Amino acid sequence: MGRPDRRTLEALGLAEAPRDHPLSYPGKWPRESGLLDGDRLLPLERLVHEDRVPVVAVGSNACPAQLRHKMAEHAVSSPIPLVRARVTGMGVGVSGHVSLMGYVSASPFRAPGTVSELFVTWLDAAQLAVVDASEGVPAPDGAYDRALLPSDDFRIELESGERLPGAYVYVNRRGVLHDGSGTPLGHPGELALLTSLLAGSPRLRELFGDSPREFCARARLDAALCARGTRLFAEEGRVMPSGLESYVRSQQTGSPGTGESLSPPWM
């Protein structure tokens, strides 16, 4: 009998996807860069992939199990490189919407001087189409747009020290939540976030219940309720612009296969 495979997501403790377990959002991220190949996370031979599109992951898109879940839904099986990176000029906040997956997700905001430890996912055309669709980019009423972060305004440095000339990121169309003082609220993890949001809003409790678990159960796959929760964030004055709106370009809202090139302009 052979030795157990230590590179499986299960063996690495990375097998739980927030789409299946909303309170685990944003899910567990790898400790190091790796190549997601089906159910395994393998060592990377290189950190830069010129034939792919670099996308900075600020939430569950850095969770291998979540990526595996999304790709499996569309029968996409090609490997995905995930590379650790330091991003300067951007913070990780809370989306101004309630997701159909049953959680309130993360979203970036402009934060000059702030350094965030994140991952860059290098996606091929099919993978990019899947992730774009999962974020609602092609849909008129979707939650996110894909924005290009130029190196003039954002420093994206891989763990090797190599600096990228730019990368994409998903920006919430409804903005981000703030802490009451005009400062974007950081995403502390779903359990802590929902506990705080529910405690601060009787109207939110009327819609989603008194506990984070009840919130997730009610919100999951209930489009009308999620839309009401999203409107409530705005009505209660919880939402502010992310500061990244100007980096969104309309031509990025297509999808591979339409004849449109979605590669960054420097590639």
GROMACS .gro file of C-alpha atoms in nm:
model
  267
    1MET     CA    1   0.000   0.000   0.000
    2GLY     CA    2   0.147   0.336  -0.106
    3ARG     CA    3   0.194   0.641   0.109
    4PRO     CA    4  -0.096   0.889   0.128
    5ASP     CA    5  -0.070   1.184  -0.108
    6ARG     CA    6   0.031   1.484   0.099
    7ARG     CA    7  -0.050   1.726  -0.183
    8THR     CA    8  -0.427   1.674  -0.189
    9LEU     CA    9  -0.644   1.961  -0.065
   10GLU     CA   10  -0.783   1.729   0.200
   11ALA     CA   11  -0.435   1.645   0.333
   12LEU     CA   12  -0.340   2.015   0.332
   13GLY     CA   13  -0.655   2.120   0.518
   14LEU     CA   14  -0.775   2.320   0.216
   15ALA     CA   15  -1.071   2.112   0.101
   16GLU     CA   16  -1.361   2.320   0.238
   17ALA     CA   17  -1.522   2.563  -0.007
   18PRO     CA   18  -1.717   2.866   0.121
   19ARG     CA   19  -1.979   2.793  -0.144
   20ASP     CA   20  -2.062   2.480   0.056
   21HIS     CA   21  -1.986   2.630   0.400
   22PRO     CA   22  -2.073   3.004   0.393
   23LEU     CA   23  -1.951   3.079   0.745
   24SER     CA   24  -1.603   2.964   0.645
   25TYR     CA   25  -1.572   3.254   0.396
   26PRO     CA   26  -1.322   3.351   0.255
   27GLY     CA   27  -1.201   2.995   0.305
   28LYS     CA   28  -0.852   2.875   0.380
   29TRP     CA   29  -0.569   3.007   0.167
   30PRO     CA   30  -0.245   2.817   0.099
   31ARG     CA   31   0.061   2.899   0.304
   32GLU     CA   32   0.275   2.916  -0.008
   33SER     CA   33   0.247   2.957  -0.382
   34GLY     CA   34   0.131   2.650  -0.570
   35LEU     CA   35  -0.031   2.500  -0.878
   36LEU     CA   36  -0.391   2.392  -0.826
   37ASP     CA   37  -0.427   2.081  -1.038
   38GLY     CA   38  -0.761   1.915  -0.977
   39ASP     CA   39  -0.764   1.800  -0.615
   40ARG     CA   40  -0.393   1.864  -0.559
   41LEU     CA   41  -0.179   2.170  -0.484
   42LEU     CA   42   0.162   2.116  -0.643
   43PRO     CA   43   0.488   2.313  -0.633
   44LEU     CA   44   0.526   2.588  -0.891
   45GLU     CA   45   0.814   2.587  -1.137
   46ARG     CA   46   0.776   2.960  -1.213
   47LEU     CA   47   0.582   3.254  -1.074
   48VAL     CA   48   0.508   3.452  -1.392
   49HIS     CA   49   0.292   3.306  -1.670
   50GLU     CA   50   0.292   3.533  -1.975
   51ASP     CA   51   0.030   3.322  -2.152
   52ARG     CA   52  -0.224   3.383  -1.876
   53VAL     CA   53  -0.406   3.677  -1.717
   54PRO     CA   54  -0.299   3.786  -1.365
   55VAL     CA   55  -0.592   3.848  -1.130
   56VAL     CA   56  -0.544   3.956  -0.768
   57ALA     CA   57  -0.766   3.751  -0.534
   58VAL     CA   58  -0.896   3.938  -0.230
   59GLY     CA   59  -1.152   3.685  -0.106
   60SER     CA   60  -1.248   3.326  -0.176
   61ASN     CA   61  -1.079   3.322  -0.517
   62ALA     CA   62  -0.757   3.258  -0.325
   63CYS     CA   63  -0.915   2.949  -0.167
   64PRO     CA   64  -0.820   2.641  -0.373
   65ALA     CA   65  -1.140   2.457  -0.280
   66GLN     CA   66  -1.352   2.751  -0.399
   67LEU     CA   67  -1.163   2.767  -0.728
   68ARG     CA   68  -1.198   2.392  -0.772
   69HIS     CA   69  -1.573   2.424  -0.705
   70LYS     CA   70  -1.617   2.701  -0.963
   71MET     CA   71  -1.416   2.524  -1.231
   72ALA     CA   72  -1.592   2.190  -1.179
   73GLU     CA   73  -1.930   2.354  -1.240
   74HIS     CA   74  -1.813   2.437  -1.593
   75ALA     CA   75  -1.603   2.125  -1.657
   76VAL     CA   76  -1.283   2.330  -1.670
   77SER     CA   77  -0.992   2.117  -1.553
   78SER     CA   78  -0.673   2.303  -1.650
   79PRO     CA   79  -0.432   2.384  -1.362
   80ILE     CA   80  -0.431   2.728  -1.195
   81PRO     CA   81  -0.112   2.890  -1.062
   82LEU     CA   82  -0.160   3.076  -0.732
   83VAL     CA   83   0.127   3.307  -0.641
   84ARG     CA   84   0.177   3.493  -0.315
   85ALA     CA   85   0.208   3.868  -0.362
   86ARG     CA   86   0.232   4.196  -0.174
   87VAL     CA   87  -0.006   4.457  -0.311
   88THR     CA   88   0.054   4.818  -0.212
   89GLY     CA   89  -0.222   5.073  -0.254
   90MET     CA   90  -0.521   4.848  -0.192
   91GLY     CA   91  -0.704   4.719   0.114
   92VAL     CA   92  -0.954   4.435   0.155
   93GLY     CA   93  -1.300   4.552   0.257
   94VAL     CA   94  -1.658   4.427   0.270
   95SER     CA   95  -1.880   4.418  -0.037
   96GLY     CA   96  -2.188   4.637  -0.038
   97HIS     CA   97  -2.410   4.343  -0.132
   98VAL     CA   98  -2.538   4.012   0.000
   99SER     CA   99  -2.422   3.717  -0.209
  100LEU     CA  100  -2.650   3.441  -0.335
  101MET     CA  101  -2.398   3.199  -0.184
  102GLY     CA  102  -2.522   3.307   0.161
  103TYR     CA  103  -2.240   3.533   0.274
  104VAL     CA  104  -2.124   3.895   0.253
  105SER     CA  105  -1.807   3.877   0.050
  106ALA     CA  106  -1.481   4.071   0.040
  107SER     CA  107  -1.408   4.353  -0.201
  108PRO     CA  108  -1.101   4.574  -0.254
  109PHE     CA  109  -1.078   4.947  -0.191
  110ARG     CA  110  -0.822   5.214  -0.277
  111ALA     CA  111  -0.582   5.260   0.013
  112PRO     CA  112  -0.258   5.443  -0.076
  113GLY     CA  113   0.032   5.317   0.131
  114THR     CA  114  -0.152   5.009   0.258
  115VAL     CA  115   0.023   4.675   0.196
  116SER     CA  116  -0.195   4.364   0.162
  117GLU     CA  117  -0.064   4.008   0.155
  118LEU     CA  118  -0.269   3.841  -0.118
  119PHE     CA  119  -0.249   3.593  -0.405
  120VAL     CA  120  -0.229   3.646  -0.779
  121THR     CA  121  -0.417   3.381  -0.975
  122TRP     CA  122  -0.293   3.330  -1.331
  123LEU     CA  123  -0.598   3.236  -1.541
  124ASP     CA  124  -0.629   3.106  -1.895
  125ALA     CA  125  -0.920   3.214  -2.116
  126ALA     CA  126  -1.160   2.942  -2.001
  127GLN     CA  127  -1.078   2.994  -1.634
  128LEU     CA  128  -1.117   3.371  -1.665
  129ALA     CA  129  -1.460   3.324  -1.823
  130VAL     CA  130  -1.566   3.103  -1.531
  131VAL     CA  131  -1.445   3.345  -1.263
  132ASP     CA  132  -1.588   3.647  -1.447
  133ALA     CA  133  -1.926   3.473  -1.458
  134SER     CA  134  -1.907   3.376  -1.091
  135GLU     CA  135  -1.849   3.742  -1.001
  136GLY     CA  136  -2.132   3.865  -1.224
  137VAL     CA  137  -1.908   4.059  -1.462
  138PRO     CA  138  -2.100   3.980  -1.785
  139ALA     CA  139  -2.442   4.042  -1.623
  140PRO     CA  140  -2.596   4.392  -1.621
  141ASP     CA  141  -2.707   4.339  -1.260
  142GLY     CA  142  -2.396   4.145  -1.151
  143ALA     CA  143  -2.208   4.225  -0.832
  144TYR     CA  144  -1.861   4.295  -0.970
  145ASP     CA  145  -1.667   4.458  -1.250
  146ARG     CA  146  -1.313   4.359  -1.339
  147ALA     CA  147  -1.067   4.648  -1.309
  148LEU     CA  148  -0.711   4.688  -1.428
  149LEU     CA  149  -0.463   4.797  -1.160
  150PRO     CA  150  -0.173   4.982  -1.326
  151SER     CA  151   0.176   4.974  -1.178
  152ASP     CA  152   0.181   5.354  -1.162
  153ASP     CA  153  -0.079   5.342  -0.882
  154PHE     CA  154  -0.040   4.992  -0.735
  155ARG     CA  155   0.273   4.797  -0.655
  156ILE     CA  156   0.215   4.425  -0.712
  157GLU     CA  157   0.524   4.238  -0.601
  158LEU     CA  158   0.552   3.860  -0.620
  159GLU     CA  159   0.727   3.664  -0.348
  160SER     CA  160   1.037   3.652  -0.569
  161GLY     CA  161   1.056   4.032  -0.555
  162GLU     CA  162   0.951   4.063  -0.918
  163ARG     CA  163   0.708   4.348  -0.976
  164LEU     CA  164   0.417   4.305  -1.216
  165PRO     CA  165   0.335   4.585  -1.461
  166GLY     CA  166  -0.029   4.547  -1.357
  167ALA     CA  167  -0.302   4.298  -1.278
  168TYR     CA  168  -0.679   4.273  -1.264
  169VAL     CA  169  -0.905   4.272  -0.959
  170TYR     CA  170  -1.281   4.241  -0.907
  171VAL     CA  171  -1.442   4.564  -0.783
  172ASN     CA  172  -1.790   4.565  -0.632
  173ARG     CA  173  -2.036   4.771  -0.832
  174ARG     CA  174  -2.219   4.879  -0.517
  175GLY     CA  175  -1.912   4.991  -0.328
  176VAL     CA  176  -1.792   4.873   0.012
  177LEU     CA  177  -1.925   4.898   0.366
  178HIS     CA  178  -1.774   5.156   0.601
  179ASP     CA  179  -1.727   5.161   0.978
  180GLY     CA  180  -1.950   5.461   1.042
  181SER     CA  181  -1.672   5.716   1.018
  182GLY     CA  182  -1.618   5.704   0.642
  183THR     CA  183  -1.338   5.448   0.664
  184PRO     CA  184  -1.386   5.122   0.471
  185LEU     CA  185  -1.465   4.830   0.697
  186GLY     CA  186  -1.209   4.550   0.686
  187HIS     CA  187  -1.336   4.196   0.632
  188PRO     CA  188  -1.264   4.004   0.956
  189GLY     CA  189  -1.402   3.669   0.839
  190GLU     CA  190  -1.767   3.581   0.790
  191LEU     CA  191  -1.864   3.479   1.143
  192ALA     CA  192  -1.726   3.795   1.302
  193LEU     CA  193  -1.860   4.014   1.021
  194LEU     CA  194  -2.217   3.885   1.033
  195THR     CA  195  -2.221   3.895   1.413
  196SER     CA  196  -2.129   4.263   1.400
  197LEU     CA  197  -2.365   4.355   1.115
  198LEU     CA  198  -2.663   4.184   1.275
  199ALA     CA  199  -2.593   4.341   1.614
  200GLY     CA  200  -2.594   4.685   1.458
  201SER     CA  201  -2.916   4.665   1.256
  202PRO     CA  202  -3.262   4.558   1.376
  203ARG     CA  203  -3.385   4.573   1.016
  204LEU     CA  204  -3.111   4.335   0.905
  205ARG     CA  205  -3.214   4.094   1.182
  206GLU     CA  206  -3.575   4.113   1.062
  207LEU     CA  207  -3.465   3.999   0.718
  208PHE     CA  208  -3.197   3.744   0.804
  209GLY     CA  209  -3.250   3.633   1.163
  210ASP     CA  210  -3.052   3.684   1.481
  211SER     CA  211  -2.747   3.465   1.416
  212PRO     CA  212  -2.482   3.434   1.144
  213ARG     CA  213  -2.589   3.077   1.077
  214GLU     CA  214  -2.949   3.183   1.025
  215PHE     CA  215  -2.832   3.471   0.802
  216CYS     CA  216  -2.646   3.229   0.573
  217ALA     CA  217  -2.935   2.982   0.562
  218ARG     CA  218  -3.192   3.247   0.472
  219ALA     CA  219  -2.975   3.430   0.219
  220ARG     CA  220  -2.852   3.125   0.031
  221LEU     CA  221  -3.000   3.112  -0.321
  222ASP     CA  222  -3.280   3.356  -0.229
  223ALA     CA  223  -3.227   3.628  -0.490
  224ALA     CA  224  -3.511   3.847  -0.369
  225LEU     CA  225  -3.394   3.841  -0.008
  226CYS     CA  226  -3.032   3.907  -0.106
  227ALA     CA  227  -3.149   4.206  -0.312
  228ARG     CA  228  -3.346   4.339  -0.013
  229GLY     CA  229  -3.040   4.303   0.209
  230THR     CA  230  -2.826   4.482  -0.047
  231ARG     CA  231  -3.075   4.770  -0.066
  232LEU     CA  232  -3.084   4.788   0.312
  233PHE     CA  233  -2.707   4.843   0.329
  234ALA     CA  234  -2.755   5.148   0.108
  235GLU     CA  235  -3.068   5.270   0.285
  236GLU     CA  236  -2.893   5.261   0.622
  237GLY     CA  237  -2.601   5.460   0.483
  238ARG     CA  238  -2.349   5.180   0.530
  239VAL     CA  239  -2.203   5.195   0.178
  240MET     CA  240  -1.927   5.411   0.029
  241PRO     CA  241  -1.735   5.405  -0.302
  242SER     CA  242  -1.431   5.179  -0.314
  243GLY     CA  243  -1.218   5.439  -0.488
  244LEU     CA  244  -1.141   5.184  -0.760
  245GLU     CA  245  -1.432   5.270  -0.989
  246SER     CA  246  -1.214   5.471  -1.226
  247TYR     CA  247  -1.001   5.162  -1.300
  248VAL     CA  248  -1.295   4.970  -1.444
  249ARG     CA  249  -1.300   4.964  -1.822
  250SER     CA  250  -1.616   4.868  -2.011
  251GLN     CA  251  -1.437   4.648  -2.262
  252GLN     CA  252  -1.341   4.408  -1.982
  253THR     CA  253  -1.701   4.295  -1.932
  254GLY     CA  254  -1.695   4.054  -2.225
  255SER     CA  255  -1.597   3.693  -2.201
  256PRO     CA  256  -1.344   3.472  -2.376
  257GLY     CA  257  -1.490   3.315  -2.685
  258THR     CA  258  -1.654   3.636  -2.810
  259GLY     CA  259  -1.351   3.734  -3.014
  260GLU     CA  260  -1.249   3.994  -2.757
  261SER     CA  261  -0.897   3.997  -2.617
  262LEU     CA  262  -0.904   4.007  -2.240
  263SER     CA  263  -0.530   3.995  -2.184
  264PRO     CA  264  -0.371   4.294  -2.008
  265PRO     CA  265  -0.240   4.548  -2.260
  266TRP     CA  266   0.125   4.479  -2.174
  267MET     CA  267   0.097   4.108  -2.256
   0.00000   0.00000   0.00000
